[in-house]
Amino acid sequence: MEADPAEDLDEEEQLARRHRKEKKELQAKIQGMKNAVPKNDKKRRKQLTEDVAKLEKEMEQKHREELEQLKLASKENEIDSIAVNISHLVIENQPPRISKAQKRREKKAALEKEREERIAEAEIENLSGARHVENEKLTEILAARELEMKQIPSDGHCMYRAIEDQLKTQDCTLTVAKLRSQTAEYMQSHRDDFLPFLTNPNTGDMYTPEEFGKYCDDIVNTAAWGGQLELRALSHILKTPIEIIQADSPPIVVGEEYPKKPLILVNRS
């Protein structure tokens, strides 16, 4: 039996090879999408162009994040190796233990897998009839207000990325990480305003202080999706109204007490 040449490659080379394969598969998928839409159907061709750009952008971001994670894991492996070697010199015949770094990597990998599954589900739904109809409704609503929808990757950070993007036009340099950090800090310091709206999905009981603390920690340390509670906190932090446009319901505005021009987000089901 002949050896698989891929087995002789290091992890970074294997990752690069997989990325090239995924890019080829994406191009084949895009070509199939283009072939399915008549060239004289301008409306569908325009939507197709937006879908293709979104798919390419999200793949580029996914590949970049995977490469960064591989480099980070390599550094952590070097540190773990040194720690293990020292441990063997001091303590013999001890059962192997999972290091904290390994636990962090496993937790991070699980979260990343969950995030990628959500993105894949969102992509499938985006190409289905229901999502297409919703997009058309939203496009009409935005066009009536002379607005245009900007695609943001559905990666759990999308709400914060959308706000970050609009703040740039106001010369505000708050990043996604900073927005998440300030959101969690504000909610922690105004716990009584938010805690009554959070319930344990298994028991239906209001969150305990410990569960609320975990909820806020996840805002900072994971790609947890943001909702109206986080938007309420952000409106107070920025002292700016935030309007959420929906396809089948009237717009929702949080932070109406502030006189500034609102930030505008689009909510898709």
Coordinates of C-alpha atoms in Angstrom, one line a residue:
M1 CA 0.0 0.0 0.0
E2 CA 1.4 3.4 -1.0
A3 CA 1.7 6.1 1.7
D4 CA -0.6 9.1 1.5
P5 CA 1.6 12.1 0.6
A6 CA -0.6 14.3 2.9
E7 CA 0.7 12.3 5.9
D8 CA 4.2 13.8 5.3
L9 CA 2.9 17.4 5.4
D10 CA 2.9 19.4 8.6
E11 CA -0.3 20.8 10.0
E12 CA 0.0 24.2 8.3
E13 CA 0.7 22.6 4.9
Q14 CA -2.3 20.3 5.3
L15 CA -4.5 23.3 6.3
A16 CA -3.3 25.2 3.2
R17 CA -4.1 22.2 1.0
R18 CA -7.6 21.9 2.5
H19 CA -8.2 25.6 2.0
R20 CA -7.3 25.4 -1.6
K21 CA -9.7 22.4 -2.0
E22 CA -12.5 24.3 -0.2
K23 CA -11.9 27.4 -2.5
K24 CA -12.2 25.2 -5.6
E25 CA -15.4 23.6 -4.2
L26 CA -16.8 27.0 -3.5
Q27 CA -16.1 28.2 -7.0
A28 CA -17.8 25.1 -8.4
K29 CA -20.8 25.9 -6.2
I30 CA -20.8 29.5 -7.3
Q31 CA -20.7 28.5 -10.9
G32 CA -23.7 26.2 -10.3
M33 CA -25.6 29.0 -8.7
K34 CA -24.8 31.3 -11.7
N35 CA -25.9 28.7 -14.2
A36 CA -29.2 28.4 -12.4
V37 CA -30.1 32.0 -12.8
P38 CA -31.0 33.3 -16.3
K39 CA -28.8 36.1 -17.5
N40 CA -31.7 38.3 -18.4
D41 CA -33.2 38.1 -14.9
K42 CA -31.6 41.2 -13.5
K43 CA -33.3 41.0 -10.1
R44 CA -32.1 37.5 -9.4
R45 CA -28.7 38.2 -10.8
K46 CA -28.3 41.1 -8.4
Q47 CA -29.3 38.9 -5.4
L48 CA -26.9 36.2 -6.8
T49 CA -24.0 38.7 -6.8
E50 CA -24.7 39.6 -3.2
D51 CA -24.9 36.0 -2.2
V52 CA -21.7 35.1 -3.9
A53 CA -19.8 38.0 -2.3
K54 CA -21.1 37.0 1.1
L55 CA -20.0 33.3 0.6
E56 CA -16.5 34.4 -0.6
K57 CA -16.1 36.8 2.3
E58 CA -17.1 34.3 4.9
M59 CA -14.8 31.6 3.5
E60 CA -11.9 34.1 3.5
Q61 CA -12.6 35.0 7.1
K62 CA -13.0 31.3 8.1
H63 CA -9.7 30.4 6.5
R64 CA -8.0 33.3 8.3
E65 CA -9.3 32.3 11.7
E66 CA -8.4 28.7 11.2
L67 CA -4.8 29.7 10.3
E68 CA -4.6 31.9 13.4
Q69 CA -5.9 29.1 15.6
L70 CA -3.4 26.7 14.2
K71 CA -0.5 29.1 15.0
L72 CA -1.9 29.7 18.5
A73 CA -2.2 25.9 19.1
S74 CA 1.4 25.4 17.9
K75 CA 2.7 27.9 20.4
E76 CA 0.6 26.3 23.2
N77 CA 1.9 22.8 22.2
E78 CA 5.4 24.0 22.6
I79 CA 4.7 25.4 26.1
D80 CA 2.8 22.2 27.1
S81 CA 5.8 20.1 25.9
I82 CA 8.2 21.9 28.1
A83 CA 5.9 21.7 31.1
V84 CA 5.4 18.0 30.6
N85 CA 9.1 17.3 30.3
I86 CA 9.8 19.2 33.6
S87 CA 6.9 17.3 35.2
H88 CA 8.4 13.9 34.3
L89 CA 11.8 14.9 35.8
V90 CA 10.1 15.7 39.1
I91 CA 7.3 13.2 39.4
E92 CA 7.5 9.7 38.0
N93 CA 4.8 7.1 37.3
Q94 CA 1.9 9.7 37.6
P95 CA -1.2 9.1 35.5
P96 CA -1.5 11.5 32.6
R97 CA -3.6 14.6 33.2
I98 CA -5.3 16.9 30.7
S99 CA -3.6 20.3 30.9
K100 CA -5.5 23.5 31.3
A101 CA -4.2 24.6 27.9
Q102 CA -5.6 21.4 26.3
K103 CA -9.0 22.0 28.0
R104 CA -9.0 25.5 26.7
R105 CA -8.2 24.3 23.2
E106 CA -11.0 21.6 23.4
K107 CA -13.5 24.2 24.6
K108 CA -12.4 26.7 21.9
A109 CA -12.6 23.9 19.2
A110 CA -16.1 23.0 20.4
L111 CA -17.3 26.6 20.2
E112 CA -15.7 27.0 16.8
K113 CA -17.4 23.9 15.5
E114 CA -20.8 25.2 16.8
R115 CA -20.2 28.6 15.2
E116 CA -19.3 27.0 11.8
E117 CA -22.5 24.8 12.0
R118 CA -24.5 28.0 12.6
I119 CA -22.9 29.7 9.6
A120 CA -23.5 26.6 7.4
E121 CA -27.2 26.5 8.5
A122 CA -27.5 30.2 7.8
E123 CA -26.0 29.8 4.3
I124 CA -28.4 27.0 3.4
E125 CA -31.3 29.0 4.7
N126 CA -30.1 32.1 2.8
L127 CA -30.4 30.2 -0.5
S128 CA -33.9 28.8 0.3
G129 CA -37.2 30.4 -0.7
A130 CA -38.2 31.8 2.7
R131 CA -35.0 33.7 3.2
H132 CA -35.1 35.0 -0.3
V133 CA -38.6 36.3 0.2
E134 CA -37.6 37.9 3.5
N135 CA -34.6 39.6 1.8
E136 CA -36.9 41.1 -0.9
K137 CA -39.2 42.5 1.7
L138 CA -36.3 44.1 3.6
T139 CA -34.8 45.5 0.4
E140 CA -38.1 47.2 -0.3
I141 CA -38.4 48.6 3.2
L142 CA -34.8 49.9 3.1
A143 CA -35.2 51.3 -0.5
A144 CA -38.3 53.4 0.7
R145 CA -36.0 55.0 3.3
E146 CA -33.1 55.3 0.8
L147 CA -31.0 52.8 2.8
E148 CA -29.1 49.8 1.6
M149 CA -28.4 46.6 3.4
K150 CA -24.7 45.7 4.1
Q151 CA -23.9 42.0 4.5
I152 CA -22.3 41.0 7.8
P153 CA -21.1 37.4 8.4
S154 CA -23.5 35.4 10.5
D155 CA -20.8 34.3 13.0
G156 CA -22.2 35.3 16.4
H157 CA -20.4 38.6 16.3
C158 CA -22.7 40.0 13.5
M159 CA -24.7 42.4 15.7
Y160 CA -21.5 43.9 17.2
R161 CA -19.8 44.0 13.8
A162 CA -22.8 45.9 12.3
I163 CA -22.6 48.5 15.1
E164 CA -18.8 48.8 14.9
D165 CA -19.2 49.4 11.1
Q166 CA -21.7 52.2 11.6
L167 CA -19.7 53.8 14.4
K168 CA -16.7 54.1 12.0
T169 CA -18.6 56.7 10.1
Q170 CA -18.8 58.8 13.3
D171 CA -15.0 58.5 13.9
C172 CA -15.6 56.2 16.8
T173 CA -13.0 53.4 17.0
L174 CA -14.8 51.0 19.3
T175 CA -14.0 47.4 18.2
V176 CA -16.2 44.3 18.5
A177 CA -14.1 43.2 21.5
K178 CA -14.5 46.5 23.2
L179 CA -18.3 46.7 22.5
R180 CA -18.7 43.2 23.9
S181 CA -16.6 44.1 27.0
Q182 CA -18.5 47.3 27.7
T183 CA -21.9 45.6 27.1
A184 CA -21.1 42.9 29.7
E185 CA -19.7 45.5 32.2
Y186 CA -22.8 47.7 31.8
M187 CA -25.2 44.7 32.3
Q188 CA -23.2 43.6 35.4
S189 CA -23.4 47.0 36.9
H190 CA -27.2 47.3 36.2
R191 CA -28.1 43.7 37.0
D192 CA -31.6 44.6 38.3
D193 CA -32.5 46.1 34.9
F194 CA -31.6 42.9 33.0
L195 CA -31.8 39.9 35.3
P196 CA -35.7 39.7 35.3
F197 CA -35.7 39.1 31.5
L198 CA -33.4 36.1 31.6
T199 CA -34.7 32.6 32.4
N200 CA -33.2 29.2 32.6
P201 CA -34.4 27.3 29.4
N202 CA -34.6 24.0 31.4
T203 CA -36.5 25.2 34.5
G204 CA -38.2 28.4 33.3
D205 CA -36.9 30.1 36.5
M206 CA -35.2 33.5 36.5
Y207 CA -31.5 33.4 36.2
T208 CA -29.6 33.1 39.5
P209 CA -26.8 35.7 40.1
E210 CA -24.3 33.0 39.2
E211 CA -26.1 32.2 35.9
F212 CA -26.3 35.9 35.1
G213 CA -22.5 36.2 35.7
K214 CA -21.9 33.3 33.4
Y215 CA -24.2 35.0 30.8
C216 CA -22.1 38.2 31.0
D217 CA -18.8 36.3 30.8
D218 CA -20.0 34.6 27.6
I219 CA -20.7 38.0 26.1
V220 CA -17.0 38.8 26.5
N221 CA -15.3 35.5 25.9
T222 CA -17.4 33.7 23.3
A223 CA -19.2 34.4 20.0
A224 CA -22.6 34.4 21.8
W225 CA -25.3 36.1 19.7
G226 CA -26.6 39.4 20.9
G227 CA -30.2 40.3 21.3
Q228 CA -32.5 43.1 22.6
L229 CA -30.9 43.1 26.1
E230 CA -27.5 43.7 24.7
L231 CA -28.8 46.3 22.3
R232 CA -30.5 48.1 25.3
A233 CA -27.1 48.1 27.1
L234 CA -25.3 49.4 24.0
S235 CA -27.8 52.2 23.5
H236 CA -27.0 53.4 27.0
I237 CA -23.3 53.0 26.6
L238 CA -23.3 54.9 23.3
K239 CA -26.1 57.3 24.4
T240 CA -27.6 56.6 21.0
P241 CA -31.0 55.1 19.8
I242 CA -30.7 51.8 18.0
E243 CA -33.5 50.9 15.5
I244 CA -34.1 47.3 14.3
I245 CA -35.8 46.9 11.0
Q246 CA -37.8 43.7 10.4
A247 CA -39.5 42.2 7.3
D248 CA -42.9 41.4 8.8
S249 CA -43.1 43.6 11.9
P250 CA -42.8 47.3 12.7
P251 CA -39.3 48.5 13.6
I252 CA -38.2 48.2 17.2
V253 CA -36.3 51.2 18.7
V254 CA -34.3 51.0 21.9
G255 CA -32.8 54.0 23.6
E256 CA -35.5 56.4 22.3
E257 CA -34.7 58.8 25.1
Y258 CA -31.4 59.8 23.4
P259 CA -31.7 62.6 20.7
K260 CA -28.9 61.3 18.4
K261 CA -29.5 59.9 15.0
P262 CA -30.2 56.2 15.5
L263 CA -27.9 53.3 14.4
I264 CA -30.0 51.1 12.1
L265 CA -29.8 47.3 12.1
V266 CA -31.7 44.7 10.1
N267 CA -33.1 41.7 11.8
R268 CA -33.5 38.6 9.7
S269 CA -35.2 35.5 11.1

